[in-house]
Short mmCIF file of N, CA and C in Angstrom, two decimals:
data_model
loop_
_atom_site.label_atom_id
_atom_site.label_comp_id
_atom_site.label_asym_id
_atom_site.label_seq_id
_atom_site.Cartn_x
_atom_site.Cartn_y
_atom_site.Cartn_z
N UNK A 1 -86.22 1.92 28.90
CA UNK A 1 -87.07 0.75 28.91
C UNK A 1 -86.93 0.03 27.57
N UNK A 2 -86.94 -1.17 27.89
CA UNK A 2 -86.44 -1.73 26.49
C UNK A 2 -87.77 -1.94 25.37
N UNK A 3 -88.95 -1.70 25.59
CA UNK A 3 -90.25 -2.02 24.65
C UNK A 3 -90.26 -0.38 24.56
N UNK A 4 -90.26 -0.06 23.20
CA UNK A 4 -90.65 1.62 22.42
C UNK A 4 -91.80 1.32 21.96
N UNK A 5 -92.52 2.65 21.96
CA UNK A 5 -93.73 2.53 21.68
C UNK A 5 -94.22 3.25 20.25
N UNK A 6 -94.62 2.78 19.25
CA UNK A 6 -94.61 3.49 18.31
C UNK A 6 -96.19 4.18 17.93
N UNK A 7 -96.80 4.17 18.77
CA UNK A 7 -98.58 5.08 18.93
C UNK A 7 -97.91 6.32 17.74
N UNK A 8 -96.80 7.42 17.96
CA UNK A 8 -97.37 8.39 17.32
C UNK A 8 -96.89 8.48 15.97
N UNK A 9 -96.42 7.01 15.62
CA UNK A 9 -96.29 6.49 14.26
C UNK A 9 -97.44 6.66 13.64
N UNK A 10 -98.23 5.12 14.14
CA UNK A 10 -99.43 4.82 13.55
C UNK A 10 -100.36 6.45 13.38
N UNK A 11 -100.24 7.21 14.38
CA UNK A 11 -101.29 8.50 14.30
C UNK A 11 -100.80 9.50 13.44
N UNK A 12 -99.66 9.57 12.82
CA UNK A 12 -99.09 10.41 11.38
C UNK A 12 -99.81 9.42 10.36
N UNK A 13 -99.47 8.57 10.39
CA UNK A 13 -99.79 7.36 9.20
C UNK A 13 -101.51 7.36 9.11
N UNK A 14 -102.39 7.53 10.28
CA UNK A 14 -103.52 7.39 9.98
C UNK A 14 -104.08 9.06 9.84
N UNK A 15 -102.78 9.88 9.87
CA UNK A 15 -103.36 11.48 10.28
C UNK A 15 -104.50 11.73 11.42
N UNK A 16 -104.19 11.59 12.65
CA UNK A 16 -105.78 11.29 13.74
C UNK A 16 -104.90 12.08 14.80
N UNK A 17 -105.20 12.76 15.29
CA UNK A 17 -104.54 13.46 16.59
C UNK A 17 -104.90 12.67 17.98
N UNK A 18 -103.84 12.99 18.71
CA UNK A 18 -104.02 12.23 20.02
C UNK A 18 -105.38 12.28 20.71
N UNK A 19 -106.42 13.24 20.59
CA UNK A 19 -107.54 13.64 21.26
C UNK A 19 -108.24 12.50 20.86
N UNK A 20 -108.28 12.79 19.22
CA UNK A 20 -109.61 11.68 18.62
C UNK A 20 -109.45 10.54 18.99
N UNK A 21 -107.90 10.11 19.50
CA UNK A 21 -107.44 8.47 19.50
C UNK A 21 -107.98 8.20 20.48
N UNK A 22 -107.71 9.18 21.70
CA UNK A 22 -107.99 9.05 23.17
C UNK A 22 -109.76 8.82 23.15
N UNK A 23 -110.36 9.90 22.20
CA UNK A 23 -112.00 9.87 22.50
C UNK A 23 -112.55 8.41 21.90
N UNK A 24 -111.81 8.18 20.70
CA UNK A 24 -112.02 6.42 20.33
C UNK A 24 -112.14 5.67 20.44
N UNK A 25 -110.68 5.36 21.76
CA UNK A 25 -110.50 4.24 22.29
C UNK A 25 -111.18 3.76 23.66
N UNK A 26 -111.69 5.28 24.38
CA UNK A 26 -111.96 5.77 25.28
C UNK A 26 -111.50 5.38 27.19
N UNK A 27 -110.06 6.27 26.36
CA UNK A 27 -109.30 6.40 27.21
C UNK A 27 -108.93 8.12 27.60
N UNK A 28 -108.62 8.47 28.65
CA UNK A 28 -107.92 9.95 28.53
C UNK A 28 -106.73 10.54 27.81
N UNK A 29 -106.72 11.76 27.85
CA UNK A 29 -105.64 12.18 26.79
C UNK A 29 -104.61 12.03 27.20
N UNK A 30 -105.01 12.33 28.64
CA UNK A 30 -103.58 12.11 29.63
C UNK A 30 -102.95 10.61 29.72
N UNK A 31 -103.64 9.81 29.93
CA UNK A 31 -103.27 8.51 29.52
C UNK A 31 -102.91 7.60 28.28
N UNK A 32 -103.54 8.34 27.49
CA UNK A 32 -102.51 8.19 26.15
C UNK A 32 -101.36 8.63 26.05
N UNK A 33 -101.02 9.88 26.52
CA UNK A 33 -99.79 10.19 26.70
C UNK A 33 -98.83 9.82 27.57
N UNK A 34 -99.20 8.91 28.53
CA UNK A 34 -98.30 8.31 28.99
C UNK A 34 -98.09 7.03 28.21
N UNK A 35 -98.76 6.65 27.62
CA UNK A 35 -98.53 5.16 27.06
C UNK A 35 -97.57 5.39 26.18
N UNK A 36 -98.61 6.83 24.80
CA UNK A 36 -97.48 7.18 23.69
C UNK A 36 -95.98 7.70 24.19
N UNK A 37 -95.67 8.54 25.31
CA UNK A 37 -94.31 8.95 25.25
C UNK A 37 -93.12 7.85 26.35
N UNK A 38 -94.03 6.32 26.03
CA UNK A 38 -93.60 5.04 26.87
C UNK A 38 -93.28 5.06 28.69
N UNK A 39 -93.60 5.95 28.69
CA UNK A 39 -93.86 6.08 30.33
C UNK A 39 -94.81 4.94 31.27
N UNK A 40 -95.70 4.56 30.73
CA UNK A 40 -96.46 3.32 31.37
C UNK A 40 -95.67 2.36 31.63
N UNK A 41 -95.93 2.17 32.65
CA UNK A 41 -95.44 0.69 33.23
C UNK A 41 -96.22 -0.55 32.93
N UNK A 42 -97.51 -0.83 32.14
CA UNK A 42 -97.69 -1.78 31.86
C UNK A 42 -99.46 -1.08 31.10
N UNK A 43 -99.88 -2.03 30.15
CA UNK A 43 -101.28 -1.67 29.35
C UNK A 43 -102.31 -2.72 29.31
N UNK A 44 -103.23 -2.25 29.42
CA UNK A 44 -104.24 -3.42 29.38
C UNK A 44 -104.62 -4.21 27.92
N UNK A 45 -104.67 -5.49 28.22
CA UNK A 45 -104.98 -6.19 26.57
C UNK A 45 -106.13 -5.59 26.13
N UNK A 46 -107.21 -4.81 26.64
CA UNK A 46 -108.55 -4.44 26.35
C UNK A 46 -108.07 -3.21 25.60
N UNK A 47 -107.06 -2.24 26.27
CA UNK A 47 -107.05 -0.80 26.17
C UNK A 47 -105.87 -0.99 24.60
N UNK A 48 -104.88 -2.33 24.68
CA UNK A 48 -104.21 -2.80 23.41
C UNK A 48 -105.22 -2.88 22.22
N UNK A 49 -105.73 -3.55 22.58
CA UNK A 49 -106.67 -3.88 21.57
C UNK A 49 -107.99 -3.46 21.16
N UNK A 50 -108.26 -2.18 21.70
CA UNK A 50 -109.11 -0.86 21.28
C UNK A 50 -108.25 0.10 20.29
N UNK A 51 -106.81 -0.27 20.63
CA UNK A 51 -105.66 0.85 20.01
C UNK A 51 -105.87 0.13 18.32
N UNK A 52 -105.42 -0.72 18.43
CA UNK A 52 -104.89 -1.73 17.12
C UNK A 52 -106.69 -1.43 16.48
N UNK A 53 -108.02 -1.66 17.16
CA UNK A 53 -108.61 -1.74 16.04
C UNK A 53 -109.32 -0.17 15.88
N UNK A 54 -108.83 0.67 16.68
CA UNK A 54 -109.34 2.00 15.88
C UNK A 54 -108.43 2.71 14.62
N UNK A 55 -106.77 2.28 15.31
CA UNK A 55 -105.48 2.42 14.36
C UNK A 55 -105.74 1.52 13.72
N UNK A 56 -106.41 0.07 13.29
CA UNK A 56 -106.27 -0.35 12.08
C UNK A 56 -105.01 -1.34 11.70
N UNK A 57 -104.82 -1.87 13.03
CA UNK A 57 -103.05 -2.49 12.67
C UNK A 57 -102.86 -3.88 13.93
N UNK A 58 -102.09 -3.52 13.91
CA UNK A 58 -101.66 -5.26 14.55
C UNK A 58 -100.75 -4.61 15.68
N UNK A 59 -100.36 -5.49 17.02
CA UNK A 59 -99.81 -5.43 18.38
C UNK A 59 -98.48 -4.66 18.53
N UNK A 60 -97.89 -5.06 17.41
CA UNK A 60 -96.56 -5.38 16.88
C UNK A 60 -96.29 -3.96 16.13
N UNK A 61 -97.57 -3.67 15.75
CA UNK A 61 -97.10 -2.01 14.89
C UNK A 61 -97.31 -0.62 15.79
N UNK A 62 -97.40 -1.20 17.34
CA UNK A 62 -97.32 -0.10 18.14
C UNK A 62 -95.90 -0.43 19.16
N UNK A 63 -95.93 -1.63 19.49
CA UNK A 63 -94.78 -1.98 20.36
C UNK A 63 -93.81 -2.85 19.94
N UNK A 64 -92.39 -2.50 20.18
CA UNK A 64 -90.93 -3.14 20.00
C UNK A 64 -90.30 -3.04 20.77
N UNK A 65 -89.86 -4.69 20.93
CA UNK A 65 -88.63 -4.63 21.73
C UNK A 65 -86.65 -3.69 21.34
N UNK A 66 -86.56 -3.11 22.26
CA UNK A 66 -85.18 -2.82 21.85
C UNK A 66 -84.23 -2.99 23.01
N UNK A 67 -83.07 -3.48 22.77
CA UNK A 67 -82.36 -3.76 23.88
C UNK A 67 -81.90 -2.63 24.00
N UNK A 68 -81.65 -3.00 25.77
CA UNK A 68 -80.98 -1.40 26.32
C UNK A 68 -79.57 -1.60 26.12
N UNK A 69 -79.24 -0.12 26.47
CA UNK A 69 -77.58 0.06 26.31
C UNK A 69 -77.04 -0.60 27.68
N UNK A 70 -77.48 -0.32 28.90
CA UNK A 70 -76.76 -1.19 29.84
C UNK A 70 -76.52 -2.53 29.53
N UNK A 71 -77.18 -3.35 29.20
CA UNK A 71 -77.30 -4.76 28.45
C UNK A 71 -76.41 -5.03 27.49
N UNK A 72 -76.34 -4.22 26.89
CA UNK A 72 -75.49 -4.25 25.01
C UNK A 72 -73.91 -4.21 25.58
N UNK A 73 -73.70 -2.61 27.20
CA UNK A 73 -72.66 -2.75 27.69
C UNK A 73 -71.68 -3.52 28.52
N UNK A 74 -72.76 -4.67 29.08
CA UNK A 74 -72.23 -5.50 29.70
C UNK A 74 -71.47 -6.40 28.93
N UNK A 75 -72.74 -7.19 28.14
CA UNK A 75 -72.28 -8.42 26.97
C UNK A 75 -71.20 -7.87 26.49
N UNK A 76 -70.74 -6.95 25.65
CA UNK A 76 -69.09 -6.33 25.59
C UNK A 76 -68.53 -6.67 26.36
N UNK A 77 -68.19 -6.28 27.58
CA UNK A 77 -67.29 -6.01 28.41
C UNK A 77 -67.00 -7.82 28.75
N UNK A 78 -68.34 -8.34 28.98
CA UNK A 78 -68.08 -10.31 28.88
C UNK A 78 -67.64 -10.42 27.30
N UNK A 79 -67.93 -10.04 26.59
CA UNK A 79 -67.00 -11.03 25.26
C UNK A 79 -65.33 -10.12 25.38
N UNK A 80 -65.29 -8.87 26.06
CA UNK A 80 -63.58 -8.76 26.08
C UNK A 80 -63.50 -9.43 27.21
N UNK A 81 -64.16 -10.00 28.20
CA UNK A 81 -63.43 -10.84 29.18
C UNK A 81 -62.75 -12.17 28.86
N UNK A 82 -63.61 -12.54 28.08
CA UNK A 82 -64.22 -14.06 27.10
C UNK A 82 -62.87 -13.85 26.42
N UNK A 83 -62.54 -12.93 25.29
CA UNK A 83 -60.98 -13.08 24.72
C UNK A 83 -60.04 -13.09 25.26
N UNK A 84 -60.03 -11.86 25.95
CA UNK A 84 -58.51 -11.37 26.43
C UNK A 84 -57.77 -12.60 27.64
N UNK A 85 -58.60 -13.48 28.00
CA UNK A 85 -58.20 -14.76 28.64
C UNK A 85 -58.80 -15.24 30.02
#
């Protein structure tokens, strides 16, 4: 999936274990863990933005875009199409 999730950044950086985050934000543990090990298919702006203000941080310091490798492998294979003629 191309958005990584960086939750168990911020929770070294703030030293807070997944439990307390989960009892915080008040969400389950189990559901934090799907969010943190990027398994969710999508998050609520409410449940975003319980994260950011118990972690203390901004949208952007839990989630990044990264392009996938299928993607990266195509565009190759079009710029050797693109040269070779």
């Amino acid at each position: 999936m191309p958005i990584a999730v960086d939750i168990d950044v911020m929770l070294a950086r703030r030293k807070m274990s997944v439990g307390e985050l989960a009892d915080r934000v008040g969400i389950t543990p189990a559901n934090l863990a799907v969010l943190k090990n990027g398994r969710a298919k999508a998050v609520r702006f409410a449940t975003l933005a319980a994260l950011c203000e118990v972690l203390k941080c901004q949208p952007g310091d839990l989630l990044r875009w990264e392009a996938e490798e299928v993607e990266e492998a195509e565009e190759v294979k079009e710029a050797e199409g693109a040269a070779g003629g």
